[in-house]
Short mmCIF file of C-alpha atoms in Angstrom, two decimals:
data_model
loop_
_atom_site.label_atom_id
_atom_site.label_comp_id
_atom_site.label_asym_id
_atom_site.label_seq_id
_atom_site.Cartn_x
_atom_site.Cartn_y
_atom_site.Cartn_z
CA MET A 1 0.00 0.00 0.00
CA GLY A 2 1.54 3.32 -1.08
CA LYS A 3 1.37 6.76 0.45
CA ALA A 4 -2.05 7.42 -1.08
CA GLY A 5 -3.44 4.28 0.55
CA ARG A 6 -1.80 5.24 3.81
CA VAL A 7 -3.50 8.64 3.76
CA ALA A 8 -6.87 7.00 3.05
CA CYS A 9 -6.34 4.62 5.96
CA ILE A 10 -5.56 7.51 8.35
CA PHE A 11 -8.54 9.58 7.19
CA THR A 12 -11.18 7.49 9.01
CA PRO A 13 -9.74 7.62 12.55
CA TYR A 14 -8.92 11.29 12.02
CA VAL A 15 -12.60 12.03 11.33
CA PHE A 16 -13.62 10.09 14.45
CA THR A 17 -11.13 12.06 16.53
CA ILE A 18 -12.38 15.41 15.24
CA ALA A 19 -15.98 14.40 15.99
CA ALA A 20 -15.04 13.35 19.54
CA LEU A 21 -13.28 16.68 20.11
CA ILE A 22 -16.32 18.64 18.92
CA CYS A 23 -18.62 16.72 21.27
CA ILE A 24 -16.31 17.30 24.25
CA ILE A 25 -16.21 21.02 23.44
CA MET A 26 -20.03 21.10 23.35
CA VAL A 27 -20.15 19.51 26.80
CA GLY A 28 -17.80 22.18 28.12
CA LEU A 29 -19.74 25.05 26.55
CA GLY A 30 -23.06 24.02 28.10
CA CYS A 31 -24.55 26.59 30.50
CA THR A 32 -21.94 29.26 29.74
CA ASN A 33 -23.83 31.74 27.55
CA SER A 34 -27.32 32.98 28.40
CA THR A 35 -27.91 34.33 24.88
CA SER A 36 -27.42 30.98 23.11
CA ASN A 37 -30.44 28.70 23.07
CA THR A 38 -28.30 25.81 21.84
CA LEU A 39 -25.86 26.05 24.75
CA ASN A 40 -28.68 26.61 27.24
CA ASP A 41 -30.16 23.25 26.28
CA LEU A 42 -26.90 21.55 27.25
CA TYR A 43 -27.12 20.82 30.97
CA PHE A 44 -26.58 17.85 33.26
CA LEU A 45 -29.45 18.59 35.64
CA ARG A 46 -32.19 21.22 35.84
CA VAL A 47 -33.88 22.21 39.11
CA ASN A 48 -37.41 23.54 38.60
CA ILE A 49 -38.80 25.45 41.59
CA GLN A 50 -41.56 27.28 39.75
CA ASN A 51 -44.33 25.44 41.59
CA MET A 52 -42.70 25.45 45.01
CA SER A 53 -45.42 26.07 47.61
CA SER A 54 -46.11 25.80 51.35
CA GLY A 55 -49.90 25.91 51.26
CA SER A 56 -52.31 23.44 52.87
CA ALA A 57 -52.55 21.31 49.75
CA THR A 58 -48.79 20.99 49.70
CA THR A 59 -48.76 20.11 53.39
CA GLN A 60 -51.20 17.25 52.84
CA LYS A 61 -49.13 15.98 49.95
CA ILE A 62 -46.02 16.18 52.10
CA ASP A 63 -47.65 14.06 54.81
CA GLN A 64 -48.58 11.43 52.24
CA ILE A 65 -45.10 11.28 50.70
CA LEU A 66 -43.38 11.11 54.10
CA SER A 67 -45.59 8.23 55.22
CA GLU A 68 -45.22 6.32 51.93
CA ASN A 69 -41.42 6.53 52.07
CA HIS A 70 -41.28 5.78 55.83
CA ILE A 71 -39.42 9.01 56.60
CA THR A 72 -39.51 9.63 60.34
CA ASN A 73 -36.68 12.10 60.96
CA VAL A 74 -38.51 14.86 59.04
CA ASP A 75 -42.06 15.99 59.83
CA THR A 76 -44.50 18.37 58.18
CA GLN A 77 -43.52 21.30 60.39
CA ASP A 78 -39.88 20.98 59.33
CA VAL A 79 -40.91 21.13 55.70
CA GLN A 80 -43.12 24.18 56.23
CA ASP A 81 -40.37 26.03 58.08
CA PHE A 82 -37.90 25.25 55.30
CA LEU A 83 -40.28 26.47 52.59
CA LYS A 84 -41.00 29.70 54.44
CA GLN A 85 -37.29 30.31 54.90
CA LEU A 86 -36.69 29.55 51.25
CA GLN A 87 -39.47 31.78 49.95
CA ASN A 88 -39.17 34.68 52.38
CA GLY A 89 -35.40 34.72 52.66
CA ASN A 90 -34.72 35.61 49.03
CA SER A 91 -37.11 37.23 46.61
CA GLU A 92 -34.68 36.79 43.71
CA LEU A 93 -35.31 33.08 43.26
CA LYS A 94 -35.69 32.08 39.62
CA ASP A 95 -38.02 29.49 38.17
CA PHE A 96 -35.25 27.07 37.20
CA TYR A 97 -31.51 26.42 37.56
CA SER A 98 -29.54 24.48 34.97
CA ILE A 99 -26.28 22.81 36.03
CA GLY A 100 -23.38 22.51 33.59
CA LEU A 101 -19.73 21.52 33.74
CA TRP A 102 -18.34 25.00 34.46
CA GLY A 103 -21.30 26.63 36.19
CA TYR A 104 -25.05 27.12 36.12
CA CYS A 105 -27.70 29.24 34.44
CA ASP A 106 -31.06 30.45 35.74
CA GLY A 107 -34.16 31.96 34.21
CA GLU A 108 -37.93 32.16 34.03
CA ILE A 109 -40.57 29.79 32.69
CA ASN A 110 -43.33 31.44 30.65
CA ASN A 111 -46.12 29.38 29.09
CA GLY A 112 -44.08 26.23 29.47
CA LYS A 113 -41.02 27.70 27.72
CA THR A 114 -37.75 28.34 29.50
CA ASP A 115 -36.02 31.69 29.13
CA THR A 116 -32.45 31.77 30.39
CA THR A 117 -31.58 35.21 31.77
CA TRP A 118 -28.20 34.74 33.47
CA CYS A 119 -25.25 32.34 33.64
CA SER A 120 -22.59 32.18 36.32
CA LYS A 121 -18.91 32.82 35.69
CA PRO A 122 -17.14 29.60 34.64
CA THR A 123 -15.52 27.87 37.61
CA LYS A 124 -13.33 24.78 37.52
CA ALA A 125 -14.66 21.71 39.35
CA PHE A 126 -18.04 23.40 39.76
CA ALA A 127 -20.57 21.89 42.19
CA PHE A 128 -24.07 23.30 42.59
CA ASP A 129 -24.72 24.33 46.21
CA PRO A 130 -28.36 25.42 46.74
CA ILE A 131 -27.59 27.31 49.95
CA LYS A 132 -24.98 29.50 48.27
CA VAL A 133 -26.80 29.85 44.96
CA TRP A 134 -30.08 30.80 46.59
CA LYS A 135 -28.28 33.06 49.11
CA LEU A 136 -29.96 31.57 52.14
CA ASN A 137 -28.95 32.12 55.75
CA ASP A 138 -26.75 29.16 56.61
CA SER A 139 -27.58 29.03 60.33
CA GLN A 140 -31.35 28.99 59.82
CA VAL A 141 -31.48 26.71 56.80
CA LYS A 142 -29.20 24.03 58.23
CA ASN A 143 -31.60 23.60 61.13
CA GLU A 144 -34.27 22.54 58.65
CA LEU A 145 -32.05 20.32 56.49
CA PRO A 146 -31.16 16.70 57.20
CA GLU A 147 -28.01 16.11 59.23
CA ASP A 148 -26.32 14.36 56.32
CA TYR A 149 -26.54 17.40 54.06
CA THR A 150 -22.92 18.44 54.67
CA LYS A 151 -21.64 14.91 54.02
CA LEU A 152 -23.66 14.65 50.84
CA MET A 153 -22.36 17.99 49.56
CA ASN A 154 -18.76 17.00 50.30
CA ALA A 155 -19.20 13.75 48.40
CA TYR A 156 -20.86 15.62 45.53
CA ARG A 157 -17.97 18.11 45.34
CA ALA A 158 -15.39 15.30 45.30
CA VAL A 159 -17.14 13.46 42.46
CA ALA A 160 -17.69 16.69 40.53
CA LYS A 161 -13.98 17.50 40.88
CA TRP A 162 -12.97 14.12 39.47
CA MET A 163 -15.48 14.44 36.64
CA PHE A 164 -14.15 17.88 35.72
CA ALA A 165 -10.56 16.59 35.71
CA ALA A 166 -11.55 13.63 33.51
CA TYR A 167 -13.16 15.93 30.93
CA VAL A 168 -10.09 18.18 30.88
CA VAL A 169 -7.71 15.24 30.37
CA ALA A 170 -10.01 13.83 27.67
CA PHE A 171 -10.01 17.17 25.86
CA VAL A 172 -6.23 17.59 26.02
CA ALA A 173 -5.57 13.97 24.99
CA THR A 174 -7.95 14.25 22.04
CA LEU A 175 -6.28 17.47 20.91
CA VAL A 176 -2.83 15.84 21.14
CA GLU A 177 -4.22 12.87 19.24
CA LEU A 178 -5.09 15.14 16.32
CA LEU A 179 -1.63 16.69 16.26
CA VAL A 180 0.27 13.41 16.57
CA GLY A 181 -2.03 11.82 13.99
CA ILE A 182 -0.37 13.92 11.28
CA PHE A 183 2.84 11.91 11.71
CA ALA A 184 0.87 8.68 11.38
CA ILE A 185 0.54 9.38 7.67
CA PHE A 186 4.23 8.77 7.12
CA SER A 187 5.01 5.73 9.26
CA ARG A 188 3.61 3.01 11.45
CA TRP A 189 5.58 4.38 14.37
CA GLY A 190 3.48 7.51 14.14
CA SER A 191 0.35 5.34 14.18
CA CYS A 192 1.66 3.47 17.21
CA VAL A 193 2.17 6.67 19.23
CA THR A 194 -1.20 8.02 18.09
CA THR A 195 -2.89 4.78 19.13
CA LEU A 196 -1.50 5.09 22.66
CA VAL A 197 -2.74 8.68 22.92
CA SER A 198 -6.16 7.68 21.55
CA LEU A 199 -6.51 4.99 24.21
CA VAL A 200 -5.86 7.60 26.91
CA ALA A 201 -8.41 9.93 25.33
CA PHE A 202 -11.01 7.17 25.13
CA PHE A 203 -10.45 6.05 28.73
CA PHE A 204 -10.95 9.52 30.24
CA THR A 205 -13.84 10.37 27.91
CA ALA A 206 -15.64 7.18 28.91
CA ALA A 207 -14.80 7.73 32.59
CA ALA A 208 -16.16 11.28 32.50
CA SER A 209 -19.35 10.16 30.73
CA VAL A 210 -19.96 7.33 33.18
CA THR A 211 -19.30 9.60 36.17
CA ALA A 212 -21.65 12.32 34.94
CA THR A 213 -24.41 9.85 34.12
CA VAL A 214 -24.21 8.00 37.44
CA LEU A 215 -23.81 11.15 39.55
CA TYR A 216 -26.76 13.07 38.19
CA SER A 217 -28.92 9.97 37.80
CA VAL A 218 -28.56 9.37 41.53
CA MET A 219 -29.26 13.03 42.27
CA GLU A 220 -32.30 13.04 40.00
CA GLY A 221 -33.68 9.81 41.42
CA SER A 222 -33.16 10.52 45.10
CA GLY A 223 -33.80 14.25 44.78
CA THR A 224 -37.10 13.76 43.00
CA ALA A 225 -38.39 11.52 45.78
CA ALA A 226 -37.24 13.90 48.52
CA LEU A 227 -37.96 17.27 46.90
CA LYS A 228 -41.27 16.28 45.38
CA ALA A 229 -42.77 17.21 48.71
CA TYR A 230 -41.55 20.77 48.22
CA GLY A 231 -42.97 21.09 44.73
CA ILE A 232 -39.44 21.01 43.27
CA LYS A 233 -38.76 18.99 40.11
CA LEU A 234 -35.48 17.65 38.77
CA ASP A 235 -34.80 16.51 35.24
CA MET A 236 -31.68 15.44 33.34
CA GLY A 237 -30.62 17.12 30.11
CA LYS A 238 -30.86 14.69 27.19
CA ASN A 239 -28.75 16.83 24.86
CA MET A 240 -25.82 16.96 27.26
CA TYR A 241 -25.75 13.19 27.76
CA ALA A 242 -26.12 12.63 24.03
CA ALA A 243 -23.07 14.83 23.45
CA THR A 244 -20.90 13.16 26.09
CA TRP A 245 -21.76 9.62 25.01
CA LEU A 246 -21.29 10.46 21.34
CA ALA A 247 -17.84 11.71 22.30
CA THR A 248 -17.20 8.34 23.94
CA VAL A 249 -18.35 6.41 20.88
CA PHE A 250 -16.26 8.54 18.53
CA ALA A 251 -13.23 8.20 20.80
CA LEU A 252 -13.64 4.42 20.76
CA GLY A 253 -13.96 4.37 16.97
CA GLY A 254 -10.84 6.49 16.63
CA ALA A 255 -8.84 4.21 18.93
CA LEU A 256 -9.89 1.10 17.00
CA PHE A 257 -9.05 2.55 13.60
CA TRP A 258 -5.73 3.96 14.81
CA THR A 259 -4.88 0.45 15.97
CA PHE A 260 -5.92 -0.89 12.56
CA SER A 261 -3.58 1.60 10.87
CA VAL A 262 -0.66 0.14 12.82
CA CYS A 263 -1.39 -3.46 11.86
CA CYS A 264 -2.69 -3.29 8.31
CA CYS A 265 -1.78 -0.01 6.63
CA SER A 266 1.78 0.43 5.40
CA GLY A 267 3.08 3.38 3.43
CA ARG A 268 5.73 1.23 1.66
CA SER A 269 5.06 0.06 -1.90
CA PRO A 270 5.60 -3.70 -2.30
CA TYR A 271 6.58 -3.24 -5.95
CA GLY A 272 9.32 -0.78 -5.19
CA HIS A 273 10.58 -3.03 -2.42
CA ARG A 274 10.74 -5.99 -4.79
CA GLU A 275 12.62 -3.97 -7.37
CA ARG A 276 15.19 -2.89 -4.81
CA HIS A 277 15.60 -6.46 -3.66
CA ASN A 278 16.23 -7.78 -7.16
CA ARG A 279 18.40 -4.87 -8.29
CA GLY A 280 21.80 -6.03 -9.64
CA SER A 281 20.83 -9.70 -9.97
CA VAL A 282 20.90 -11.57 -13.30
CA THR A 283 18.26 -14.10 -14.19
CA ALA A 284 19.65 -16.98 -16.23
CA GLU A 285 17.57 -19.45 -18.12
CA LYS A 286 18.79 -22.79 -19.33
CA ALA A 287 17.06 -24.93 -21.90
CA PRO A 288 16.05 -28.39 -20.66
CA TYR A 289 18.01 -31.55 -21.48
CA THR A 290 21.19 -29.69 -22.44
CA TYR A 291 24.69 -30.07 -21.18
CA GLU A 292 27.01 -27.32 -20.12
CA PRO A 293 30.67 -27.68 -19.27
CA LEU A 294 31.95 -26.59 -15.94
CA GLY A 295 34.71 -24.67 -17.66
CA PRO A 296 35.49 -23.39 -21.18
CA THR A 297 37.47 -25.44 -23.66
CA GLY A 298 41.15 -24.92 -23.44
CA GLN A 299 40.91 -23.00 -20.15
CA GLY A 300 40.87 -23.95 -16.56
CA GLN A 301 37.94 -23.69 -14.21
CA VAL A 302 36.55 -20.17 -13.82
CA PRO A 303 34.67 -18.93 -10.81
CA TYR A 304 30.94 -19.45 -10.73
CA GLY A 305 28.96 -16.59 -12.17
CA HIS A 306 31.64 -15.39 -14.65
CA GLN A 307 30.80 -15.37 -18.30
CA HIS A 308 32.26 -18.15 -20.36
CA THR A 309 31.68 -19.73 -23.72
CA THR A 310 29.37 -22.66 -24.06
CA SER A 311 30.72 -23.90 -27.42
CA TYR A 312 32.11 -27.41 -27.28
CA PRO A 313 34.68 -29.11 -29.53
CA PRO A 314 33.77 -32.25 -31.42
CA PRO A 315 34.44 -35.47 -29.57
CA PRO A 316 37.84 -37.03 -30.22
CA VAL A 317 38.27 -39.79 -32.75
CA HIS A 318 38.33 -43.23 -31.20
CA GLY A 319 40.58 -44.72 -33.88
CA HIS A 320 43.64 -44.83 -31.65
CA ASP A 321 43.59 -47.03 -28.65
CA ILE A 322 46.38 -45.21 -26.95
CA PRO A 323 45.65 -44.88 -23.26
CA GLY A 324 44.86 -41.37 -22.23
CA THR A 325 44.24 -40.01 -25.71
CA ASN A 326 40.44 -40.19 -25.38
CA GLN A 327 40.27 -38.24 -22.13
CA ARG A 328 38.20 -35.11 -22.32
CA SER A 329 39.51 -31.91 -20.89
CA ASN A 330 36.12 -30.76 -19.65
CA ALA A 331 33.53 -32.25 -17.33
CA TYR A 332 29.82 -31.87 -18.02
CA GLU A 333 26.98 -31.09 -15.70
CA PRO A 334 23.71 -32.74 -16.81
CA PHE A 335 21.28 -30.48 -15.01
CA ARG A 336 22.37 -27.28 -13.42
CA HIS A 337 19.88 -24.89 -11.86
CA VAL A 338 20.71 -21.28 -12.54
#
């Protein structure tokens, strides 16, 4: 396979790598620009507090949910106190809060449509803390929250930090993969190095996707059951998870095809290699059933491979029976392979 075939073989994993990089960039850009509807639809989790209420109907619903889930450490009065603190403590609460990789966005819900009005400044290893975001009084709110709230937030921050680091490493490794992939066009050694980098990119992309999916699935599942009593809804962003898992699939495809380029795609032409191997050699052909002397007539033996005449003298006359007169000066080789 020549250079043209080598380039064609590298083209496929290169396309996969570019697609993976684009998807990772989309994940990072989610919830960073309030004026972009596309980026505002990229979020891991959205908290909807539009219908949060502390009325009598809500209180009855809270009693029912607490009894169905066998929750005994929280009663109806605790919930009412928390809702009053939440509603009266800050009049700037928005209808929803969308959580991204670098920060969050908030906005209003009008006629069932979300309108993002503000996004936070990007922060590395971001973790959404309701107390800080909603600007609540820590001393009063903590009295109404479960005792394990601090432990849960610490665990959430640790997982969010690892997830952020995994996405950063995946982005850098994918970018390096594109740069190193240029050298893969010229040699298999370039493909070998690119394959190693692609495996690193795939590992961290998959790890980040799994972490994000598990983390926010647990938050959505447990939070929905607990916060349903407050009229708060949680939902996961389909577009964000589609982007992160597409990045994983593309990274896997790139790693597989980079590996294939090491094993099966060579930039060396087999015809040119054969010509170089046979350069300087002479192909001799000998007719079948012929005899050839080991040396020329009237001369001694010559080294093998030197040119010599193949003309033979007529056989001697057998009319004289003198010993030694019928001896031939040359020996014959019946079948010699050239």
